[in-house]
Coordinates of C-alpha atoms in Angstrom, one line a residue:
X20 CA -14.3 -14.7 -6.4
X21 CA -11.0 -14.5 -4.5
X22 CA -11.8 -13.4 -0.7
X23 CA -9.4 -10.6 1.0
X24 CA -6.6 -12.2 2.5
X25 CA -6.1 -13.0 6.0
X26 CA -4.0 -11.2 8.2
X27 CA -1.9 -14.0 8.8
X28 CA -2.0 -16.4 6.1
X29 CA -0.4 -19.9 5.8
X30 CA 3.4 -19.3 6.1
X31 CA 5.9 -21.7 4.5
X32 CA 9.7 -21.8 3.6
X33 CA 11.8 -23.6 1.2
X34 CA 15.0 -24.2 2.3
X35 CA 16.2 -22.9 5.5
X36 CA 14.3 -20.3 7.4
X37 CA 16.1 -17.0 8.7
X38 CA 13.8 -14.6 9.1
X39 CA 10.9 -17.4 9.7
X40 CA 12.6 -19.6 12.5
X41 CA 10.9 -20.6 15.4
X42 CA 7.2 -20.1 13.6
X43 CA 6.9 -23.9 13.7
X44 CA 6.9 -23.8 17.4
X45 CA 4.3 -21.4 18.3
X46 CA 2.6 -18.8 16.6
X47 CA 4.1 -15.8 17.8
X48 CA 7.5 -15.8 19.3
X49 CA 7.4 -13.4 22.4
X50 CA 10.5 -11.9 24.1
X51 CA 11.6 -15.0 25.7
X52 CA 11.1 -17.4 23.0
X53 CA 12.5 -14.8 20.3
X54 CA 15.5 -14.7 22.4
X55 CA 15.6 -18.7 22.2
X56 CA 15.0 -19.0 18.8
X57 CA 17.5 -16.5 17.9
X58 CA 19.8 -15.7 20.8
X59 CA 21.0 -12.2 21.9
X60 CA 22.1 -9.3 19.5
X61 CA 25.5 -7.5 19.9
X62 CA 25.2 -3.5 19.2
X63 CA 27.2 -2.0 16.5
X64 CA 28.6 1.2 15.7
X65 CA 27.0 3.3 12.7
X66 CA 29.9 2.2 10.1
X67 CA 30.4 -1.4 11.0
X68 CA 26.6 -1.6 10.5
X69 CA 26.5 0.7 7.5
X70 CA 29.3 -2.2 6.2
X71 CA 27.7 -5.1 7.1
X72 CA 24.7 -4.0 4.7
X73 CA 26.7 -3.4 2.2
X74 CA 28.4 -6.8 2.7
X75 CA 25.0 -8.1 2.2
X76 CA 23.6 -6.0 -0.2
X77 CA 20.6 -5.0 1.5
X78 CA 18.0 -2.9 -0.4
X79 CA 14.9 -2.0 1.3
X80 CA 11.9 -4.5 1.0
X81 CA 9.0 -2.2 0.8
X82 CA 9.1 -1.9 -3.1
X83 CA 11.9 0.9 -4.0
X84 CA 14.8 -1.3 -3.0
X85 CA 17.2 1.4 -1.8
X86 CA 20.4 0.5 -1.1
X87 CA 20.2 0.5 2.9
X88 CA 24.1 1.5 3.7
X89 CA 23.2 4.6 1.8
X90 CA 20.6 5.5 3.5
X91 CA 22.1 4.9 6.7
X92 CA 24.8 7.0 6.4
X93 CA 22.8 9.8 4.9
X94 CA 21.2 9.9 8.1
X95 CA 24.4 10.0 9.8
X96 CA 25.9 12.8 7.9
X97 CA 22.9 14.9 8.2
X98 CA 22.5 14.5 11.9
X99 CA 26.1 15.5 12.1
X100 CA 25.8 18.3 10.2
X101 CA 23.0 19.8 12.1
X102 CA 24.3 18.3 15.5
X103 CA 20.4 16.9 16.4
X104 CA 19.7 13.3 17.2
X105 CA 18.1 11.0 14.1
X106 CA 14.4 9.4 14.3
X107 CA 14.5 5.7 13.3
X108 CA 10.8 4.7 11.5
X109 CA 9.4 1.4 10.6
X110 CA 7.4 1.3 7.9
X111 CA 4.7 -1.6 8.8
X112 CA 2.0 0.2 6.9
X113 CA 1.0 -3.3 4.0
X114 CA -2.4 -1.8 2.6
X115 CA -2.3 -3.6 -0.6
X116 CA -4.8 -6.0 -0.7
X117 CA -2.3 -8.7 -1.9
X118 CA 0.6 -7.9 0.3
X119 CA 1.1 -9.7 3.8
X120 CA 4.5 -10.4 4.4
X121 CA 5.4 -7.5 6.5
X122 CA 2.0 -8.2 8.8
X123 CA 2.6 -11.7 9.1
X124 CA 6.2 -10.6 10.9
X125 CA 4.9 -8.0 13.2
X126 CA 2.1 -10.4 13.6
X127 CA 4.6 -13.6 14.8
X128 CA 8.2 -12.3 15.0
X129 CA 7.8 -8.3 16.0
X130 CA 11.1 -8.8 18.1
X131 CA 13.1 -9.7 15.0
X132 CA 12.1 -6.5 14.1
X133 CA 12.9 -4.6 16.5
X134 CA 15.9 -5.9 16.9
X135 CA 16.9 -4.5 13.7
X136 CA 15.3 -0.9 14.5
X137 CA 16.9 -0.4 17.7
X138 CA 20.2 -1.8 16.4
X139 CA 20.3 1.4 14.2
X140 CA 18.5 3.3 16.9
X141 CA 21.9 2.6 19.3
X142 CA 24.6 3.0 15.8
X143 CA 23.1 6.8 14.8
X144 CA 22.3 7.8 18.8
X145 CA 18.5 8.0 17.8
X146 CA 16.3 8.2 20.8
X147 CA 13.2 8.1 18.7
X148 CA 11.5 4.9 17.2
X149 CA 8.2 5.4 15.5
X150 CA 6.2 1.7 14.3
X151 CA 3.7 2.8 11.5
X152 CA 1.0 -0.2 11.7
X153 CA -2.7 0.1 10.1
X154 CA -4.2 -3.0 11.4
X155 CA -5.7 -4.3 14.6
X156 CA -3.6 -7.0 14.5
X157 CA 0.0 -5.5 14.0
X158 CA -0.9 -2.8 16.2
X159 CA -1.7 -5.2 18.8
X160 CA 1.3 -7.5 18.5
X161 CA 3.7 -4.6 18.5
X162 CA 2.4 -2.7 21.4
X163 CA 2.6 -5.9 23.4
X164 CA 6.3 -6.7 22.0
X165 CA 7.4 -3.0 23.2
X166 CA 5.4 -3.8 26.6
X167 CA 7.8 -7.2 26.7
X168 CA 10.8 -5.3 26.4
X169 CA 10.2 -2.2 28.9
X170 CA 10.2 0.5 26.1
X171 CA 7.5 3.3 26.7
X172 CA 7.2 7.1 24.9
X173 CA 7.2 8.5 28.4
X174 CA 10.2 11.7 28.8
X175 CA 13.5 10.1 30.1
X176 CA 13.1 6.9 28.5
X177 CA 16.8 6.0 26.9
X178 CA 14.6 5.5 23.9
X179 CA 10.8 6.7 23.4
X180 CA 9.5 4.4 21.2
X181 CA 5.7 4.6 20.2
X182 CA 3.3 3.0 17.6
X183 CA 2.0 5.3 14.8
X184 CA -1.8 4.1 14.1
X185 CA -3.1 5.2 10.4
X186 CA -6.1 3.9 8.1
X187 CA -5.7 1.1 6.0
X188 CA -5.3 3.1 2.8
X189 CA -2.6 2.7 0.0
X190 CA -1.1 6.3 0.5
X191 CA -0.8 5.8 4.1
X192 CA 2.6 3.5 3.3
X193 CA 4.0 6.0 1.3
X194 CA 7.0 7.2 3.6
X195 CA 6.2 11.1 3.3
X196 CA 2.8 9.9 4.5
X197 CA 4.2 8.0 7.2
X198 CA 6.4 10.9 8.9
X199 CA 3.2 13.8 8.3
X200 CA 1.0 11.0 10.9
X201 CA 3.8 10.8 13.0
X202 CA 3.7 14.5 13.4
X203 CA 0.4 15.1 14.1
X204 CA -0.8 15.6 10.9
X205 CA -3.3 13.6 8.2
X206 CA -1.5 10.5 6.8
X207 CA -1.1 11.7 3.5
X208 CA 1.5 12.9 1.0
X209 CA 2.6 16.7 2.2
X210 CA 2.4 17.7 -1.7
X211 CA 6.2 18.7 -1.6
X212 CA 9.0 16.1 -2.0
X213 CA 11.4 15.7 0.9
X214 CA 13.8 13.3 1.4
X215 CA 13.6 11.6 5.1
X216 CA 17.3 11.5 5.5
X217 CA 17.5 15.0 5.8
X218 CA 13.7 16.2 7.3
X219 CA 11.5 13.7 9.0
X220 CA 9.7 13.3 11.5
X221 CA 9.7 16.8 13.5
X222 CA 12.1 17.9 10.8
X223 CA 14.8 15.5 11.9
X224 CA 16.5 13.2 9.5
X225 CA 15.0 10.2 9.7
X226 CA 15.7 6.3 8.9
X227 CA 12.9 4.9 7.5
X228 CA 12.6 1.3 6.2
X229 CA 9.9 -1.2 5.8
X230 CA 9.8 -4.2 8.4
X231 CA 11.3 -6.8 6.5
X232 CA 14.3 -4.4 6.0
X233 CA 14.9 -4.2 9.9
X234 CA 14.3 -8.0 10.6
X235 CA 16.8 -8.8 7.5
X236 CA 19.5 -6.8 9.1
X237 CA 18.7 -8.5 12.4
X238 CA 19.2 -11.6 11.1
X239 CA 22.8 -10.5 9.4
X240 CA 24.0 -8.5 12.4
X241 CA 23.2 -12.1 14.2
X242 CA 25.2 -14.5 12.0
X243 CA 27.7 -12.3 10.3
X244 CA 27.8 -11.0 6.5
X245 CA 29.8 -14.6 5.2
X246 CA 27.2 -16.8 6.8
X247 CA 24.3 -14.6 5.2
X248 CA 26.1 -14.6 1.8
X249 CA 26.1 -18.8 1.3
X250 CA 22.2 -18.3 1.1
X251 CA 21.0 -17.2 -2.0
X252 CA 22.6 -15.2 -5.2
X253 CA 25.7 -13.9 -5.4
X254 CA 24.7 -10.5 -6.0
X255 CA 21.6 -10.6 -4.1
X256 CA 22.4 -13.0 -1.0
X257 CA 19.8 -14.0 1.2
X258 CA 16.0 -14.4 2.0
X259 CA 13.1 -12.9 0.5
X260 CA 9.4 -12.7 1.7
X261 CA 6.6 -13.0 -0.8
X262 CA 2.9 -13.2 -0.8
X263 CA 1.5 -15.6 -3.3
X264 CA -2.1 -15.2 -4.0
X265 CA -4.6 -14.7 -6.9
X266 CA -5.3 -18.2 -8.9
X267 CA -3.7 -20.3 -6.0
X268 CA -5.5 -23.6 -4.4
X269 CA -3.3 -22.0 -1.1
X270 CA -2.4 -18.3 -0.4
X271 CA 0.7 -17.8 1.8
X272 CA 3.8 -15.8 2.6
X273 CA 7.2 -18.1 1.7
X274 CA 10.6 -17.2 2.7
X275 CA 12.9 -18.2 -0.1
X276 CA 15.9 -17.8 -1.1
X277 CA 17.0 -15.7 -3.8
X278 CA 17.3 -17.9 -7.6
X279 CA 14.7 -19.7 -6.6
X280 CA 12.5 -20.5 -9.9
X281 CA 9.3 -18.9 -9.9
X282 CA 7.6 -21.1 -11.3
X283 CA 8.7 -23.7 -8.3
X284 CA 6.7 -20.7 -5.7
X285 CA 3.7 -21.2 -7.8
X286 CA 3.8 -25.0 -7.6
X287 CA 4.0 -24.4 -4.0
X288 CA 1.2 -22.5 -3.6
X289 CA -1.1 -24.3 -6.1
X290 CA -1.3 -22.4 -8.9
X291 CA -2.4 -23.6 -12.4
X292 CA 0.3 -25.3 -14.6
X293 CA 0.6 -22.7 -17.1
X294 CA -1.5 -19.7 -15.5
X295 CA -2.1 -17.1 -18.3
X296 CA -0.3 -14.3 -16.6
X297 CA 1.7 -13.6 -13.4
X298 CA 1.4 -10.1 -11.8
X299 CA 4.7 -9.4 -10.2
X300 CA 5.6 -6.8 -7.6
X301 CA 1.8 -6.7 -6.6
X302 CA -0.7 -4.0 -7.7
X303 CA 2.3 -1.0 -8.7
X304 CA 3.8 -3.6 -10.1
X305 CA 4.3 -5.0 -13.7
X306 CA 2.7 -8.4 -15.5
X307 CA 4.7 -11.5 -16.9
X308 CA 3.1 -13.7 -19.4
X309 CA 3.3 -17.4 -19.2
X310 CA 6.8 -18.1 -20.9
X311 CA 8.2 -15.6 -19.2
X312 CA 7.2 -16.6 -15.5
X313 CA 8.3 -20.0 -16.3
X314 CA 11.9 -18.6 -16.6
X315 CA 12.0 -16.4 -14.2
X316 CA 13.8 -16.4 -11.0
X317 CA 13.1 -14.6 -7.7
X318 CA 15.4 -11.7 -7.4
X319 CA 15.1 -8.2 -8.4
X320 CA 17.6 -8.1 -11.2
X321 CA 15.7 -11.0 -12.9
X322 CA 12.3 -9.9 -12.4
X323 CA 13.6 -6.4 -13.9
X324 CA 15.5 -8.2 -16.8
X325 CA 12.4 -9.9 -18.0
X326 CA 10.0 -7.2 -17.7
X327 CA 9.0 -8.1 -14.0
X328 CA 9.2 -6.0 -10.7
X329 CA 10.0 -7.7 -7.2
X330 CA 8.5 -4.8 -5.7
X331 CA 6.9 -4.8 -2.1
X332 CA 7.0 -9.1 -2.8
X333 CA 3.5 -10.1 -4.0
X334 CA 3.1 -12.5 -6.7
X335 CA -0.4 -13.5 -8.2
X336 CA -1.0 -15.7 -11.1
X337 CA -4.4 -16.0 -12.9
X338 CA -5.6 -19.1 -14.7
X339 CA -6.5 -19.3 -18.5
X340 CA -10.1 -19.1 -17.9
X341 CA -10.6 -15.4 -16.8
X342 CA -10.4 -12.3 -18.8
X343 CA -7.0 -10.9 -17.8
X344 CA -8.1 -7.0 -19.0
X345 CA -10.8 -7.2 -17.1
X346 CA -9.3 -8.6 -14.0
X347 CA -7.0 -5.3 -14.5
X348 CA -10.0 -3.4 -14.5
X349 CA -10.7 -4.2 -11.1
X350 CA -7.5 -3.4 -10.1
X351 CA -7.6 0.0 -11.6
X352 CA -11.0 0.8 -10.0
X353 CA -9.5 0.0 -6.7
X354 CA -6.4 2.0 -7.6
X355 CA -8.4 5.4 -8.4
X356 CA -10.6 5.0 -5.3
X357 CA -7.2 4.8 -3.3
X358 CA -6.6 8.4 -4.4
X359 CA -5.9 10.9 -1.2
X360 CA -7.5 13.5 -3.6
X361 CA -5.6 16.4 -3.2
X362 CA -3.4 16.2 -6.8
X363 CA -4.5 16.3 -9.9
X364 CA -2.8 13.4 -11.4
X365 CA -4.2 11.3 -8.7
X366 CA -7.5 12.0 -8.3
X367 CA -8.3 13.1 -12.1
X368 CA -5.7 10.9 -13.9
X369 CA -6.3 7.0 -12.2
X370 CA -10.2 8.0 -12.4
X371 CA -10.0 8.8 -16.3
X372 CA -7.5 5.6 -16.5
X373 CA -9.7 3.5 -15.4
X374 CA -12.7 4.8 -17.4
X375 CA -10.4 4.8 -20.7
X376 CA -9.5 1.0 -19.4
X377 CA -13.5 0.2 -19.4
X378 CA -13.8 1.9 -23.0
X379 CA -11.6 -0.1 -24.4
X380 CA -13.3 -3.8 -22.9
X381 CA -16.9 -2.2 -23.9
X382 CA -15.2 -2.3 -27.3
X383 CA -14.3 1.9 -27.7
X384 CA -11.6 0.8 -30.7
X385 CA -8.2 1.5 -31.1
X386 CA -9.0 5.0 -30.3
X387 CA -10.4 4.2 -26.9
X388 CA -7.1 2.5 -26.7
X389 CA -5.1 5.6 -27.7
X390 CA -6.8 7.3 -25.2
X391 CA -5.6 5.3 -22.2
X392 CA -1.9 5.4 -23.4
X393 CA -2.2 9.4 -23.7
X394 CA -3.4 9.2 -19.5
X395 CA -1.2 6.8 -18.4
X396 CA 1.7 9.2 -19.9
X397 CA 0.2 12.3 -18.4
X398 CA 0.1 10.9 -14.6
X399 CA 3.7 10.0 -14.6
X400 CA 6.0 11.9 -12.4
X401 CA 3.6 14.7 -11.8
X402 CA 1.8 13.2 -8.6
X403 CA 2.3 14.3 -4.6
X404 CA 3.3 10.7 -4.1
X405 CA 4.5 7.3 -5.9
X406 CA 0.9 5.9 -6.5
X407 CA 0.1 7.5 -9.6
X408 CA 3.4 6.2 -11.2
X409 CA 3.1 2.6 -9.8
X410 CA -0.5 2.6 -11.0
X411 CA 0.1 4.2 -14.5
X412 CA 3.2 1.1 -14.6
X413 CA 0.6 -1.5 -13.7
X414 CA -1.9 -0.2 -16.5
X415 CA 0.6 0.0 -19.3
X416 CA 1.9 -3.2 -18.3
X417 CA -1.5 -4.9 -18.4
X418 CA -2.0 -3.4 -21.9
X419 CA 1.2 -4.9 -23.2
X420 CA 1.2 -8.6 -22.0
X421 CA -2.1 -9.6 -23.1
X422 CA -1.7 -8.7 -26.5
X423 CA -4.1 -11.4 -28.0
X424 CA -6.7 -10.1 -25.5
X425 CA -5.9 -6.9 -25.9
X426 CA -6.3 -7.2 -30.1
X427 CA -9.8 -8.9 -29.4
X428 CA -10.9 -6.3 -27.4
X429 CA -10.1 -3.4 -29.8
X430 CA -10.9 -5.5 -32.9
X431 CA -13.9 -7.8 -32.3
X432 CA -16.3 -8.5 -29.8
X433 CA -13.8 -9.1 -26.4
X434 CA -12.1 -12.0 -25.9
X435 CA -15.5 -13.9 -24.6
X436 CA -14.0 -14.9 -21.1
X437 CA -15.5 -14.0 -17.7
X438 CA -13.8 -12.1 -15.1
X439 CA -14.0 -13.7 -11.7
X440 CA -12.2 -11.7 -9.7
X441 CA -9.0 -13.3 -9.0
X442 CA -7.3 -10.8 -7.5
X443 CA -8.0 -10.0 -4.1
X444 CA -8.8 -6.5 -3.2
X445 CA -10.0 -5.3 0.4
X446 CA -14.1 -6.1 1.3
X447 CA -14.5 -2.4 1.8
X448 CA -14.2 1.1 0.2
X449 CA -11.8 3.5 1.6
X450 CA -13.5 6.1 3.6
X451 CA -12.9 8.8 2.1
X452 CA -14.1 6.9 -1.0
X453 CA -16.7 5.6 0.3
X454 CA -20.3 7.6 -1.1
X455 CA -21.5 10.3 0.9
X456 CA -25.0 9.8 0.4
X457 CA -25.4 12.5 -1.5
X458 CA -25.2 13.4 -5.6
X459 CA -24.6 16.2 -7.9
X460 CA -27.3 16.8 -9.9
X461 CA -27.6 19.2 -13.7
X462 CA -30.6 21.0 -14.0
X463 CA -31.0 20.9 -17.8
X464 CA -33.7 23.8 -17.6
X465 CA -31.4 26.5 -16.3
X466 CA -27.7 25.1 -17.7
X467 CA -26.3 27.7 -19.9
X468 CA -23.1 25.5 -20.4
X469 CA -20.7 27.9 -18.4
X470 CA -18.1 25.2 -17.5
X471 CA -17.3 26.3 -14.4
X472 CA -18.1 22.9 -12.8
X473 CA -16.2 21.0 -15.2
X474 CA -13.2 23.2 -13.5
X475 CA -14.5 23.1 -10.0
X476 CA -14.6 19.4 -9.9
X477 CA -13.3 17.5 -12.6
X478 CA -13.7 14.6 -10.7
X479 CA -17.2 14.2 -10.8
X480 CA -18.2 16.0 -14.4
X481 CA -16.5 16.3 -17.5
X482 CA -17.8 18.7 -20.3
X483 CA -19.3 16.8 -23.4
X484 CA -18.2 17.9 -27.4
X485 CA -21.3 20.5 -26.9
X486 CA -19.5 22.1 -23.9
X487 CA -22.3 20.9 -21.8
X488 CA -21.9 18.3 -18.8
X489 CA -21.6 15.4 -20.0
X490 CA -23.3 13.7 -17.2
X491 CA -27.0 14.6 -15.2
X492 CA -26.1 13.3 -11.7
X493 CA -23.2 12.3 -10.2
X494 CA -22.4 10.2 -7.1
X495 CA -20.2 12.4 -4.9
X496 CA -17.3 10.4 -2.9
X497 CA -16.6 11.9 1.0
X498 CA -13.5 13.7 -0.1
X499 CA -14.9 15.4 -3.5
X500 CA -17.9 17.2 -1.1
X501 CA -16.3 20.5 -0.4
X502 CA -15.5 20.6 -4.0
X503 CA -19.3 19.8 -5.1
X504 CA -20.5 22.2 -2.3
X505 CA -18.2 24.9 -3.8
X506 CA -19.5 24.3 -7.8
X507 CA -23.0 24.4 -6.3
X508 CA -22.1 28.1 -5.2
X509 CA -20.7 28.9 -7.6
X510 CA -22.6 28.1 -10.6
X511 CA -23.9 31.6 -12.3
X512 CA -26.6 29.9 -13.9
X513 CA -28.3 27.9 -10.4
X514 CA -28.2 24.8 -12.7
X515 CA -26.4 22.4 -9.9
X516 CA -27.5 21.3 -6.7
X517 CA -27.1 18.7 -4.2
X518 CA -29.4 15.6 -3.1
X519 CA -29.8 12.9 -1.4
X520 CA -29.0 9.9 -3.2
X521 CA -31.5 7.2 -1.9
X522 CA -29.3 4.1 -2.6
X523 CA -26.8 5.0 0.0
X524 CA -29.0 7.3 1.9
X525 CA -28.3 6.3 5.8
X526 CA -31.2 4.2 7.6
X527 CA -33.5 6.9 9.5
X528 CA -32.9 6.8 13.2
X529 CA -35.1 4.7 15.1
X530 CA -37.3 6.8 17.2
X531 CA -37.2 6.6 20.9
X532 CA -39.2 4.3 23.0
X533 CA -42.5 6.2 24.3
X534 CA -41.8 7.0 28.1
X535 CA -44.9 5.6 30.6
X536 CA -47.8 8.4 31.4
X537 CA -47.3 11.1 33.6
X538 CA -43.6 10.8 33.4
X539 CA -42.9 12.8 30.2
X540 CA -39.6 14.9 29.5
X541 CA -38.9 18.4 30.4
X542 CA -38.5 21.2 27.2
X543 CA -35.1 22.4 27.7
X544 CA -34.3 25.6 29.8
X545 CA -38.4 26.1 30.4
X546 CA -38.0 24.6 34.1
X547 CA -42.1 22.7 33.6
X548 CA -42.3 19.4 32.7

C-alpha cells in the first residue's frame, strides 16, 4: 500500500530550473541565499504588472487556472471604487493527499514567494498580506522567512503581514474558506458565493492566489516577460510544478516545462511502462487511459483536449495489476469524509456516491450503475463550495475510462484484480470525520416508521422500500452529533437513542495513584480533611 507522502518529497527538474534554483545547494534558501540565488526584485506599478502577466500568460496554479491580469485588476478597480486599500492572500493551503508542490516551495524557497506577494502588495497599495498554511512544516518555514525579512502584524507596520493556521482538511483550500479563517471565523465555505475581488477578507477586495502563482510571477518580474516566453509553449510559456505519485518506484515534485511529454515525467519518476490509467489533475481531477497518457503533453490545453485536467499539478499512474474502480473507491470514501457537512450536496450526495460506487463493484448491475450516474448529476453546481463538483468529475471520469472494468463489474463477477491502494490518501481521518464514539441506534419494538429521522439526518439513515430505516445502528461522525441528538428528540415514537459504541469507545482514565496514609485529600468547600 502507497504511504502518505512526505512533506518534502524528492524534487527534480528537467531542463532548466526557475522556480527550483538554488535547491541543489542547500535545502532551504533563507533571505540571504534567496537573494544570491536570485538577486534583488524591482517594484512595479499595478498595470505594468497586470501586463507582464499577461505577457506571460499566467493562470493561477491552484487548479482553476484564472487568468491572473484579470484578477489583478479586478482588485484594482474595486478598491478604487470603494476608495479602501486591497488584502493580498496566499493560498498555501495543499490538503490533498497527492499534492505537494506548493509545500515543497514554502518549505525551501518561501522568499520566492513572497516576493511575488508583496510585489502585488506594493502595485495595488495593499497593506495586508495573509499566508494560509495547514502544516507544521510550511507554517514553520514561513514564519521564519517573514522573521528574515522584518515583517510583523503589529499596528504601523508599512505592511502587516501574518500567517493564517487552518486544519489539514480539503475545504480549508477552498478560497471562500480561506478569507472566513482569516476573519475569525471556521475555515469553511460561508454557504453564499462571493467573489474575493470584490469582498474578502474584512470585506475588502482581496487578491488571492495559490503559492506557485506568486513565485511564478516573481520569477517573470525577475527576468522579464521575453526571457520567460523562450521556456516552454507558445501559448502557455514557462514552468510548471507537479507531483508525481501513485504507481511510481520514486514520488517527487518536478519543475518542467510546458510540452513536455507525459509520458517522459512518468519515466522519470518510475512508473510502469504502460500503467493502466493516469489520474490527472489529482483527486478533482479527471482519468487518462493508457493511449491517451502516452500522447499527452503537460499543459492545460492538452490535458483538457484529451480528456485530462492539469488542475492543482498532481499526476498518479496505477499499474495493470490493481483494480482501477476500486482504487476509485478509496478515493471517493476519502472524498465524502472531507465533507464540511453543512450542504446537502456535500454531505448527502459524495456519501450516497460513494455507496452507489461500492454497489456497483459488489456487483448491484447496470442499475446500481444507473444509480451513481443519477448522484453524480444531482451534486453538480448545487454545493457551498467546489468539492462536490471536482469530486462528482473524478467519479464520472473513473466510470468512463475503465470501461472493460467497468463492463466486468456490471456484467460478471468483477474484474478479479486486487486493489492495493495506490493512491496515497492522508494516515488519518479528518476530525470532524473522525467517530465520536458514539451510534444511533433503532429500536425495532417501538418504530412506527414516522420518517422523521430519515429527514433529520439523512446522513446516517435512509428509509428502506417499507418506509422503515433501513439500517439498526449507525456510527455517528463528530459533525453529524447535533443532528443525531436532535432526531433522538425528536422521534414521536422513542424508537432512537444514543450509545456508546465500544469499538471506538475512548480508553477509561487511569485512576489516580493512592496518596500515603494520614495524608488524604480535603472534600471541596467542607474545610476537614
Amino acid at each position: 500500500m502507497n504511504a502518505a507522502l512526505p512533506d518534502v518529497p524528492e524534487v527534480r527538474v528537467v531542463g532548466l530550473p526557475l522556480l527550483t534554483s538554488g535547491f541543489d545547494l542547500v535545502e532551504r534558501l533563507d533571505l540571504a541565499m534567496h537573494l544570491k540565488v536570485h538577486g534583488p526584485l524591482e517594484p512595479m506599478a499595478g498595470e505594468s504588472l497586470a501586463t507582464l502577466s499577461e505577457d506571460i500568460s499566467l493562470r493561477g496554479r491552484g487548479g482553476a487556472g484564472f487568468p491572473f491580469a484579470r484578477k489583478l485588476r479586478a482588485v484594482a478597480d474595486a478598491a478604487i471604487r470603494r476608495g479602501v486599500r486591497p488584502v493580498v492572500v496566499v493560498n498555501g493551503s495543499e490538503d490533498e493527499p497527492a499534492c505537494r508542490k506548493d509545500t515543497v516551495l514554502i518549505n525551501r524557497a518561501p522568499h520566492l514567494i513572497l516576493d511575488g506577494a508583496l510585489l502585488a502588495a506594493e502595485a495595488l497599495g495593499a497593506r495586508t498580506l495573509v499566508i494560509g498554511v495547514t502544516r507544521d512544516s510550511t507554517e514553520s518555514s514561513m514564519r521564519s522567512a517573514l522573521a528574515e525579512r522584518g515583517l510583523t502584524n503589529r499596528r504601523g507596520s508599512g505592511i502587516r503581514a501574518r500567517v493564517q493556521r487552518n486544519p489539514v482538511r480539503m475545504v480549508t483550500g477552498e478560497s471562500s474558506a480561506l478569507v472566513r479563517s482569516a476573519d475569525g471565523g471556521p475555515p469553511m465555505p460561508p454557504g453564499r458565493k462571493l467573489r474575493t475581488s470584490d469582498s474578502g477578507v474584512g470585506g475588502a477586495p482581496t487578491l488571492l492566489s495559490n503559492a506557485e502563482t506568486f513565485a511564478q510571477l516573481a520569477v517573470a518580474a525577475r527576468i522579464g516577460a521575453d526571457r520567460y516566453r523562450r521556456t516552454g509553449l507558445r501559448d502557455e510559456p514557462g514552468t510548471v510544478l507537479l507531483t508525481v505519485s501513485g504507481a511510481v518506484a520514486r514520488p517527487m515534485v518536478v519543475e518542467v516545462p510546458t510540452g513536455v511529454p507525459l509520458r517522459y515525467v512518468l519515466q522519470l519518476a518510475g512508473a510502469p511502462p504502460l500503467p493502466q490509467g493516469v489520474l490527472t489533475g489529482g483527486y478533482h481531477g479527471k482519468w487518462l487511459d493508457a493511449v491517451t497518457a502516452h500522447d499527452a503533453v503537460v499543459s492545460r490545453a492538452s490535458l483538457e483536449a484529451c480528456g485530462g485536467a492539469l488542475g492543482a499539478g498532481a499526476i498518479l499512474p496505477i499499474g495493470a495489476g490493481t483494480c482501477p474502480l476500486g482504487e476509485s473507491l478509496r478515493v471517493a470514501h476519502w472524498l465524502a469524509a472531507e465533507s464540511s457537512g453543512q450542504c446537502g450536496p456535500c454531505y448527502l450526495g459524495l456519501p450516497a456516491a460513494a455507496r452507489g460506487l461500492a454497489d456497483i463493484l459488489d456487483g448491484g448491475g447496470p442499475t446500481a450503475l444507473e444509480a451513481l450516474r443519477e448522484v453524480t448529476r444531482a451534486v453538480k453546481r448545487r454545493g457551498a463550495c467546489k468539492h462536490p463538483d471536482g469530486s462528482a468529475a473524478f467519479l464520472d471520469s473513473s466510470i468512463s475510462a475503465f470501461t472493460d472494468d467497468l463492463a466486468a463489474h456490471v456484467l460478471g463477477g468483477g474484474c478479479g484484480r486486487p486493489v492495493e491502494g495506490v493512491l496515497p490518501l492522508q494516515a488519518e481521518a479528518p476530525q470532524s470525520e473522525a467517530p465520536s464514539g458514539r451510534k444511533l441506534a433503532v429500536d425495532w419494538t417501538l418504530c412506527q416508521g414516522h420518517g422523521l429521522c430519515a429527514d433529520i439526518v439523512p446522513e446516517l439513515i435512509q428509509l428502506g422500500p417499507d418506509g422503515f430505516p433501513g439500517v439498526a445502528e449507525a456510527s455517528v461522525p463528530r459533525y453529524s452529533e447535533a443532528r443525531a441528538t436532535r432526531a433522538v428528540r425528536r422521534c414521536p415514537a422513542l424508537a432512537l437513542r444514543i450509545e456508546e459504541d465500544p469499538s471506538v469507545a475512548p480508553p477509561r482514565p487511569a485512576l489516580p495513584p493512592a496518596l500515603p496514609p494520614g495524608r488524604g485529600r480535603r472534600a471541596l468547600g467542607s474545610g476537614r480533611p
